[in-house]
Every structure is written in C-alpha cells, then in structure tokens.
mmCIF file of C-alpha atoms in Angstrom:
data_model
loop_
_atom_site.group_PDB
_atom_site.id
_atom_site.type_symbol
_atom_site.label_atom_id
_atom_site.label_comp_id
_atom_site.label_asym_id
_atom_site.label_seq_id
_atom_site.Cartn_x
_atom_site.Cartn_y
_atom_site.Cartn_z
ATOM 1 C CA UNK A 14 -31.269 -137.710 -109.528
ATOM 2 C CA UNK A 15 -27.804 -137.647 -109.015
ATOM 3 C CA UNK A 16 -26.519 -138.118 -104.850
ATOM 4 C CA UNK A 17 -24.030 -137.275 -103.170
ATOM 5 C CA UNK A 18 -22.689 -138.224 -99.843
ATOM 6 C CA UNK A 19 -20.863 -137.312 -97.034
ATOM 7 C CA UNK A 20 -19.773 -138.928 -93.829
ATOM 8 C CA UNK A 21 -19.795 -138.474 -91.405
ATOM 9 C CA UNK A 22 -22.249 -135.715 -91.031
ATOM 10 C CA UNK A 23 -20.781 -134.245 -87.683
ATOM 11 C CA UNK A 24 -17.754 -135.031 -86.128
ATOM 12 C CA UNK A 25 -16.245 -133.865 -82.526
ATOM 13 C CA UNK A 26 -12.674 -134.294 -82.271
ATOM 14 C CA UNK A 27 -9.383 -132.861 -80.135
ATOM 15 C CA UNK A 28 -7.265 -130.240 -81.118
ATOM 16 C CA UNK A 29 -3.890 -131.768 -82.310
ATOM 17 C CA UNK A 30 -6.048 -134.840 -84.239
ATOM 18 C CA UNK A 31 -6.602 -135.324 -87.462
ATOM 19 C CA UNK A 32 -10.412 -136.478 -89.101
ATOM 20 C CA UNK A 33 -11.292 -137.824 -92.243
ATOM 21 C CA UNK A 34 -14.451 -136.432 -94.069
ATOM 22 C CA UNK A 35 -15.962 -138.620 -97.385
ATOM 23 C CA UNK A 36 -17.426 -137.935 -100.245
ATOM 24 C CA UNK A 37 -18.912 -140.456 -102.297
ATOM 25 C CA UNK A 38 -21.075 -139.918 -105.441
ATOM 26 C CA UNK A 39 -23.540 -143.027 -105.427
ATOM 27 C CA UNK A 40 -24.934 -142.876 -108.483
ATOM 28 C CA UNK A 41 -22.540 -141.267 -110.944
ATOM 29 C CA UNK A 42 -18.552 -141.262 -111.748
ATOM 30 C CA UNK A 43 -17.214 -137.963 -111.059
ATOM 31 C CA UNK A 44 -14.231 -136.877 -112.481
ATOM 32 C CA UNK A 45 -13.924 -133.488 -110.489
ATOM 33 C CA UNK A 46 -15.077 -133.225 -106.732
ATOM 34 C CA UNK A 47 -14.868 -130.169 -105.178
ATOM 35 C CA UNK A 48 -14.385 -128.906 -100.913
ATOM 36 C CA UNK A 49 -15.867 -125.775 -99.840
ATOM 37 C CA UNK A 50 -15.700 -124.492 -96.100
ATOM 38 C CA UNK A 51 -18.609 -122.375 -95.037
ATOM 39 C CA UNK A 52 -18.503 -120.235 -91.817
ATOM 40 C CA UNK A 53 -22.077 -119.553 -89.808
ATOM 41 C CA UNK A 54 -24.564 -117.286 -92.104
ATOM 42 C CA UNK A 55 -21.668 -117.007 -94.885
ATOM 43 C CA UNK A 56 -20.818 -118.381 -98.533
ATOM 44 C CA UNK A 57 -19.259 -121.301 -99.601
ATOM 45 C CA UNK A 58 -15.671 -121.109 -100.145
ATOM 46 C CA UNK A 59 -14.028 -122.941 -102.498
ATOM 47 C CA UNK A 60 -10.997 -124.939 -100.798
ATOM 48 C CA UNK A 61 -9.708 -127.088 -103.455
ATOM 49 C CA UNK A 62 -10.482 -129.223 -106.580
ATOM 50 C CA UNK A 63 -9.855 -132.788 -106.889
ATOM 51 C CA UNK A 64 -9.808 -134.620 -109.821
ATOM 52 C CA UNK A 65 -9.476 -138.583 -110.027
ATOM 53 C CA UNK A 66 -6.122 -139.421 -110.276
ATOM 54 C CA UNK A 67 -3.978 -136.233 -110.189
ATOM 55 C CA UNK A 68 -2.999 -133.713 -107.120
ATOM 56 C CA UNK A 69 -5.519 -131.587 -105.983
ATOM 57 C CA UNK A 70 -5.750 -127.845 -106.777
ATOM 58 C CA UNK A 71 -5.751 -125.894 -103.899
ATOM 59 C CA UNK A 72 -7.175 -121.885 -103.562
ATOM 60 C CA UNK A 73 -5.054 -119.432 -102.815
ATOM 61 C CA UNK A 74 -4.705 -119.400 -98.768
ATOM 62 C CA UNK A 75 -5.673 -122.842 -98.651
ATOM 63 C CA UNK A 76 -3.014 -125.003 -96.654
ATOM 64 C CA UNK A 77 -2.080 -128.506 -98.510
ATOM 65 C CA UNK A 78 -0.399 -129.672 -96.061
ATOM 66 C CA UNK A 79 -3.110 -128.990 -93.146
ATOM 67 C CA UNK A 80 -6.486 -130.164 -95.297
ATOM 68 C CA UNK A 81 -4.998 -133.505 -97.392
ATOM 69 C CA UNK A 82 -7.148 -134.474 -100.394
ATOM 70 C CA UNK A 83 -7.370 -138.067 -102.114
ATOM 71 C CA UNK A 84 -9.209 -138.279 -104.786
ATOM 72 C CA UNK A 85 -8.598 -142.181 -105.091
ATOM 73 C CA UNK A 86 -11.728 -143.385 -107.510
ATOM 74 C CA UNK A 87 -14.112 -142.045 -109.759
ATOM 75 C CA UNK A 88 -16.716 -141.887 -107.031
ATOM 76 C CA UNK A 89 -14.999 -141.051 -103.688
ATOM 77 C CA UNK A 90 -12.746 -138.388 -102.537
ATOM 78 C CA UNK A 91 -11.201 -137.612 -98.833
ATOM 79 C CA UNK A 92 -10.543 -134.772 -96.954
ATOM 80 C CA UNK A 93 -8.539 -134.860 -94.100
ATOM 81 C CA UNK A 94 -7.615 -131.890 -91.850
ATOM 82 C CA UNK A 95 -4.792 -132.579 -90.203
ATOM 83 C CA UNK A 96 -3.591 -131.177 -86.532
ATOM 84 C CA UNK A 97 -6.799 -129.852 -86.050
ATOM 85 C CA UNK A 98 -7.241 -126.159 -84.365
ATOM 86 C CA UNK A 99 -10.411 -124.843 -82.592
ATOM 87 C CA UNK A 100 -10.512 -122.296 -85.773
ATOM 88 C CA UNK A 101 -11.021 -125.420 -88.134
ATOM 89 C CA UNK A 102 -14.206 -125.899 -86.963
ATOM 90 C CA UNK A 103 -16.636 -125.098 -89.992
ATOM 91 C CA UNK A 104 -19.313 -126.765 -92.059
ATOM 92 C CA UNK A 105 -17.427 -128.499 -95.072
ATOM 93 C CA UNK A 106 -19.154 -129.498 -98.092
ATOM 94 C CA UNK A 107 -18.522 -131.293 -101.293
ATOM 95 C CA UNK A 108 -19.488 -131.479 -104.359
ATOM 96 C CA UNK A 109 -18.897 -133.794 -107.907
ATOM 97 C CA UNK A 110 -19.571 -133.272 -111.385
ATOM 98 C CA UNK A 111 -20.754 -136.081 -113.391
ATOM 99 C CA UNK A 112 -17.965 -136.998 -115.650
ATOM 100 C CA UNK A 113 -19.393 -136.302 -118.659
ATOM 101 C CA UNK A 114 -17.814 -133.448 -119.911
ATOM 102 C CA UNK A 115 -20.672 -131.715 -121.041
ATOM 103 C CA UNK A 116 -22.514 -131.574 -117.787
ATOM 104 C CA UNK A 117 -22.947 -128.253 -116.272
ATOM 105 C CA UNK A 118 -24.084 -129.287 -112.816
ATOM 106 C CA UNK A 119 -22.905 -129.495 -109.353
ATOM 107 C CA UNK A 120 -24.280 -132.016 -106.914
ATOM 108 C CA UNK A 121 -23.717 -131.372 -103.437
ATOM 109 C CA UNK A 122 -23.248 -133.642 -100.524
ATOM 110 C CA UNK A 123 -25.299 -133.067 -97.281
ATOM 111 C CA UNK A 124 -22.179 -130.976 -95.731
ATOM 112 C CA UNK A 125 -20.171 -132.302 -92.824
ATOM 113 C CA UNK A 126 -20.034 -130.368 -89.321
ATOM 114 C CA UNK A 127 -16.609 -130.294 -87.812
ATOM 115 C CA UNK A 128 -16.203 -129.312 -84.286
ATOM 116 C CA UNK A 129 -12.503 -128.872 -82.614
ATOM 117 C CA UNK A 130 -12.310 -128.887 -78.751
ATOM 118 C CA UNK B 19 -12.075 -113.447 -112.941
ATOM 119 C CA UNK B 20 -15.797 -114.132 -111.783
ATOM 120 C CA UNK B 21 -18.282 -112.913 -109.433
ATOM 121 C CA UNK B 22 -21.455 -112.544 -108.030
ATOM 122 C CA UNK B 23 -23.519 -110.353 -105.623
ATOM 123 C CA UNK B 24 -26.651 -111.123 -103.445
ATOM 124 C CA UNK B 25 -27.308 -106.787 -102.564
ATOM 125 C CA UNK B 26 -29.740 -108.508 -99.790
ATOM 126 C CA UNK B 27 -29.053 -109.960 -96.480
ATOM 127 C CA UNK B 28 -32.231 -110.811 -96.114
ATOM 128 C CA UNK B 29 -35.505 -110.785 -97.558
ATOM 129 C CA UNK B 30 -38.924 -110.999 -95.974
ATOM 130 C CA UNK B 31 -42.093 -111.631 -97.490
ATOM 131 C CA UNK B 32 -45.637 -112.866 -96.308
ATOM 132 C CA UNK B 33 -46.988 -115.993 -97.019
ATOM 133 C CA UNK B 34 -49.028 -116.157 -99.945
ATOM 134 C CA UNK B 35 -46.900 -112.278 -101.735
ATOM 135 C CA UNK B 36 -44.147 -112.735 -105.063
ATOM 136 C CA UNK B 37 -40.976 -112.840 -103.520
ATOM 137 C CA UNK B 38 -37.899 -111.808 -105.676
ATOM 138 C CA UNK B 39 -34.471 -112.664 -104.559
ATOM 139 C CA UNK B 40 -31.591 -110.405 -106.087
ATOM 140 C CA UNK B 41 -28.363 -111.361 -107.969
ATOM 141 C CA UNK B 42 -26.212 -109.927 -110.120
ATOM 142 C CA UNK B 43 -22.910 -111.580 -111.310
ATOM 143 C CA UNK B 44 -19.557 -110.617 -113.731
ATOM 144 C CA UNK B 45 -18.078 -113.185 -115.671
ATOM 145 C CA UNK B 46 -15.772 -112.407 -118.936
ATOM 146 C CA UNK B 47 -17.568 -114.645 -121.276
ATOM 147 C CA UNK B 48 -20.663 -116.254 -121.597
ATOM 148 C CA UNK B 49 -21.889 -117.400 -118.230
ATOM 149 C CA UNK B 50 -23.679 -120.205 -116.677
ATOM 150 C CA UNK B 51 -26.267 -119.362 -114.112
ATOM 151 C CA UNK B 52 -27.362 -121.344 -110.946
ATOM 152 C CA UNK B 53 -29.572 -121.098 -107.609
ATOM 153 C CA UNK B 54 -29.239 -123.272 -105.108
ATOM 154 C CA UNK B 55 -31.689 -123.407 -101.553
ATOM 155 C CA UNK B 56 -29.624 -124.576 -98.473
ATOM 156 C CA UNK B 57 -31.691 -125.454 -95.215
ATOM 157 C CA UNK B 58 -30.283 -125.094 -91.588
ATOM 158 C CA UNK B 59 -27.470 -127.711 -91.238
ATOM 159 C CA UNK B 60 -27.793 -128.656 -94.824
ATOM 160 C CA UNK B 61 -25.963 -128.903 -98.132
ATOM 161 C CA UNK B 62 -27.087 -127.481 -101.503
ATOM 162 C CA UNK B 63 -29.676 -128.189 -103.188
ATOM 163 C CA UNK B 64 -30.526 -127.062 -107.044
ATOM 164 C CA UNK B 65 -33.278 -125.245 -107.755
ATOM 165 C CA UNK B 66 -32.841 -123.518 -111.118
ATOM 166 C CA UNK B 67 -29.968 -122.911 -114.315
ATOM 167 C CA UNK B 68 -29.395 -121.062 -117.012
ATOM 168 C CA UNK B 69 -27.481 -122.062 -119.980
ATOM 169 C CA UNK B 70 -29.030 -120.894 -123.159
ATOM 170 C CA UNK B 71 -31.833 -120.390 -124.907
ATOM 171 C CA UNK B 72 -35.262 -118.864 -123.121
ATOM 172 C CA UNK B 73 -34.149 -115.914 -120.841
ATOM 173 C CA UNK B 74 -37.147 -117.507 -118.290
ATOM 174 C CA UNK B 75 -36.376 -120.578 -116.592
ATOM 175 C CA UNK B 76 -38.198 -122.063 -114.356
ATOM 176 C CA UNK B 77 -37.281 -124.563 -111.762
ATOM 177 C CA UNK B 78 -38.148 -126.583 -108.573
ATOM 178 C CA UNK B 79 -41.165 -125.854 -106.216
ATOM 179 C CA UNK B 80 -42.367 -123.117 -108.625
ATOM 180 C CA UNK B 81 -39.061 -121.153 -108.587
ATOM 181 C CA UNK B 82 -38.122 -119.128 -111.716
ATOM 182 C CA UNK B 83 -35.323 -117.026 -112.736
ATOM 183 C CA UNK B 84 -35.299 -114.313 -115.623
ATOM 184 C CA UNK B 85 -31.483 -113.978 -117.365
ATOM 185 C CA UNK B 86 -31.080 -110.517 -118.652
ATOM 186 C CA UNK B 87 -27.309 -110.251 -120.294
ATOM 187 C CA UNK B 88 -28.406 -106.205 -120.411
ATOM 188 C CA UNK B 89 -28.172 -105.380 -116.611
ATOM 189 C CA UNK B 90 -26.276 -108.880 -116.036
ATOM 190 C CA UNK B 91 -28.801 -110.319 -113.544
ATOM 191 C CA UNK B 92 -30.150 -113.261 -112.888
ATOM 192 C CA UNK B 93 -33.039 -112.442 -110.324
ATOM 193 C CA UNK B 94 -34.693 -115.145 -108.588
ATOM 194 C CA UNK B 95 -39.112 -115.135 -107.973
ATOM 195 C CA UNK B 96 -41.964 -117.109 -106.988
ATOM 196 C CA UNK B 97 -45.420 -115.974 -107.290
ATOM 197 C CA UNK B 98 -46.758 -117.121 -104.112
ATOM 198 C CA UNK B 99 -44.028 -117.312 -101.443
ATOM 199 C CA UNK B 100 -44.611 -120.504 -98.620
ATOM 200 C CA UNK B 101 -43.789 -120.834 -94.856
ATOM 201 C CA UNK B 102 -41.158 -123.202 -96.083
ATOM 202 C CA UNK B 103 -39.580 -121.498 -98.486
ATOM 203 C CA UNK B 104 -37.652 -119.874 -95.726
ATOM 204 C CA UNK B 105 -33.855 -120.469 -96.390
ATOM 205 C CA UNK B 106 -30.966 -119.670 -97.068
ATOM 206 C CA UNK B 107 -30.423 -118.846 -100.794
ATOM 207 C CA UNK B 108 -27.175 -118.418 -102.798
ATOM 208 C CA UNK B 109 -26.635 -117.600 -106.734
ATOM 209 C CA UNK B 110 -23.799 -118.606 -108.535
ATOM 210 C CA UNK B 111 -21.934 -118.415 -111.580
ATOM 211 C CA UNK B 112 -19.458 -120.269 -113.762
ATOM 212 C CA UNK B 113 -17.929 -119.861 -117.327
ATOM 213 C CA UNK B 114 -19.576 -121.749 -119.787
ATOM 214 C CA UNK B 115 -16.500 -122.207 -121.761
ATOM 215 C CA UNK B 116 -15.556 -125.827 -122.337
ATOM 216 C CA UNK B 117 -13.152 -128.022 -119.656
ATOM 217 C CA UNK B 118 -12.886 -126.656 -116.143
ATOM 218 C CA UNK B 119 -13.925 -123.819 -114.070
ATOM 219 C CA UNK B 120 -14.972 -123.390 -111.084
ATOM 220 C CA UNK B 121 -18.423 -121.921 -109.469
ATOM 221 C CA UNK B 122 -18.670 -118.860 -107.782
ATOM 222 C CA UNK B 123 -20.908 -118.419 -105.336
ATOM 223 C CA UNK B 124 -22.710 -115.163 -103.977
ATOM 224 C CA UNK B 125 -22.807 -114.632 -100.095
ATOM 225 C CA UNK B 126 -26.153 -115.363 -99.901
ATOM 226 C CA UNK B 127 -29.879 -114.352 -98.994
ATOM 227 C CA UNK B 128 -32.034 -115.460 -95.972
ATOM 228 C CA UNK B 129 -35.640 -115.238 -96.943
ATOM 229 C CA UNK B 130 -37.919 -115.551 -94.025
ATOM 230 C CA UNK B 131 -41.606 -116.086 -95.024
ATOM 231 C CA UNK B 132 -44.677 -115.012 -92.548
ATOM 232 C CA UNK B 133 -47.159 -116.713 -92.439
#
C-alpha cells in the first residue's frame, strides 16, 4: 500500500526557533500534499495545500508567513513553522494523493509532535 | 461548502456487541465518503470509502459502512466489536467532482471497547 512519512516524529524546540517537519511519499508521486494541525481529542484541520511546483494554498486564518511550505518534488514537501510560540505546539500531519488524477484517496503520514518551550 | 458531523463524543460498547459509529455529512454534489481509525499518537489510517455503486461497503478489520443519500449518512458498524478497536474515529467527506477539493473531516468519535 501506499506510505507516507514524516520526520521527525517529535520534535522539542525553543520559542523564537524555527523546525522543519517532512513529508515524503515513498512509494508514490504525489502531486497534492496536504498539512493539517490537530489539537488534543480534536479534528484535523486543514492548514494548507501544496502542490508540486506552485505556492501553497493556505486556509483562511492560516499564517504564510509563520508555517512556510515547499513542495519541492513529486514526493516530498516541508513545513516549517517559523518563530515558534508555546501555542504552536500541536500534532501536525500530512497527507499526499497519488498523482493520478483519478485517485480518490488520502494517505496519511504517521503525524509529527511539536512541542515549544 | 462541505461538512460533516460525528453527534457522538464517545461511544462504548462491550467486547464481543455491534458497535455503530454515527456520521452524517452535507456536501452540494455527489460526495465521496471516508473513515479513517487514528490510534494514540498516531496518524490516519483508512478503513473504509464510498464512491459509487453498492450502498454497503465493507472495509478493514471487518468494518462496514452503509451510504444512504436519503438521510445523508454514512454510519459506521462492526458486528463484533474488539478490545482493540478502541480509537479514535473520524468520517470525512469530499466532492467527487473532478480536479481538486479538499476533505472534510468530522470532529471525531472515541470508541472504548470493554472487555
């Protein structure tokens, strides 16, 4: 089946930092990759879209500037959050759909545990 | 615009009962159909879709999910609910027309088996 990855899976960092999350899709191209942000015992929320080669779409809310997304190949896209704050800390998650364009799935990476101190 | 809603913040069940997990979504259009299990400290994994066709489907560990377009719901059961089918469950929807759009998620359901 199709596999995504993250790394790292939990990260500690300072307030005023920035971190880098990946996503990579090992065994597929994905055109699209999505971010979601999920607080404790809530939903995924959708932060942005990626797709290869073009700016990211970003939710409404969502700060470009503060969470940075690359989508640089077919199988990898970056997240950084930038100047981290205590209330960044969250459980992000990504996802990629399979570039062909008739695929109606999701794959989701292992989600990524940011902690700000 | 899309959503979905989980009317359950939990659901418990003993080991061995059917266990039925509620959604119910809104979509202007034809709609797509997904559950996905998510285990402490864990992303998403699939269980179950709807697309077309048979308004049963069934899906991993002995999951299945009946569409009805009628009252718009896409409940999810098992016959026999495990220990470790305790997780966190979450429905979601998406447009099934062509190019992009995005999934919407529900808010989720906790079902905590007894043994």
């Amino acid at each position: 089946g199709a596999v995504v990855s993250q790394h790292p899976s939990r990260v500690i960092c300072k307030s005023g930092t920035s971190v880098k999350i990946e996503c990579r899709s090992l065994d597929f191209q994905a055109t699209t990759m999505f971010w979601y942000r999920q607080f404790p015992k809530q939903s995924l929320m959708l932060m942005a879209t990626s797709n290869e080669g073009s700016k990211a779409t970003y939710e409404q809310g969502v700060e470009k500037d503060k969470f940075l997304i690359n989508h640089a190949s077919l199988t990898l896209s970056t997240l950084t959050v930038t100047s981290a704050h205590p209330e960044d800390s969250s459980f992000y998650i990504c996802s990629a759909r399979p570039q062909d364009i008739l695929s109606y799935e999701q794959y989701f990476g292992p989600g990524t545990r940011l902690t700000v101190t | 615009a899309q959503s979905v809603a989980q009317p359950e913040d939990q659901v418990n069940v003993a080991e061995g009962n059917p266990l039925t997990v509620k959604c119910t979504y809104s979509v202007s259009g034809n709609p797509y159909l997904f559950w996905y299990v998510q285990y402490p400290n864990r992303g998403l994994q699939f269980l179950l879709k709807y697309i077309t066709g048979d308004n049963l489907v069934k899906g991993s560990y002995g999951f299945e999910a009946e569409f009805n377009k009628s009252q718009t719901s896409f409940h999810l059961k098992k016959p026999s609910a495990l220990v470790s089918d305790s997780a966190l469950y979450f429905c979601a929807v998406r447009l099934s027309s062509r190019g992009y759009s995005t999934l919407t998620f529900g808010k989720g359901t906790m079902l905590l088996v007894s043994p």
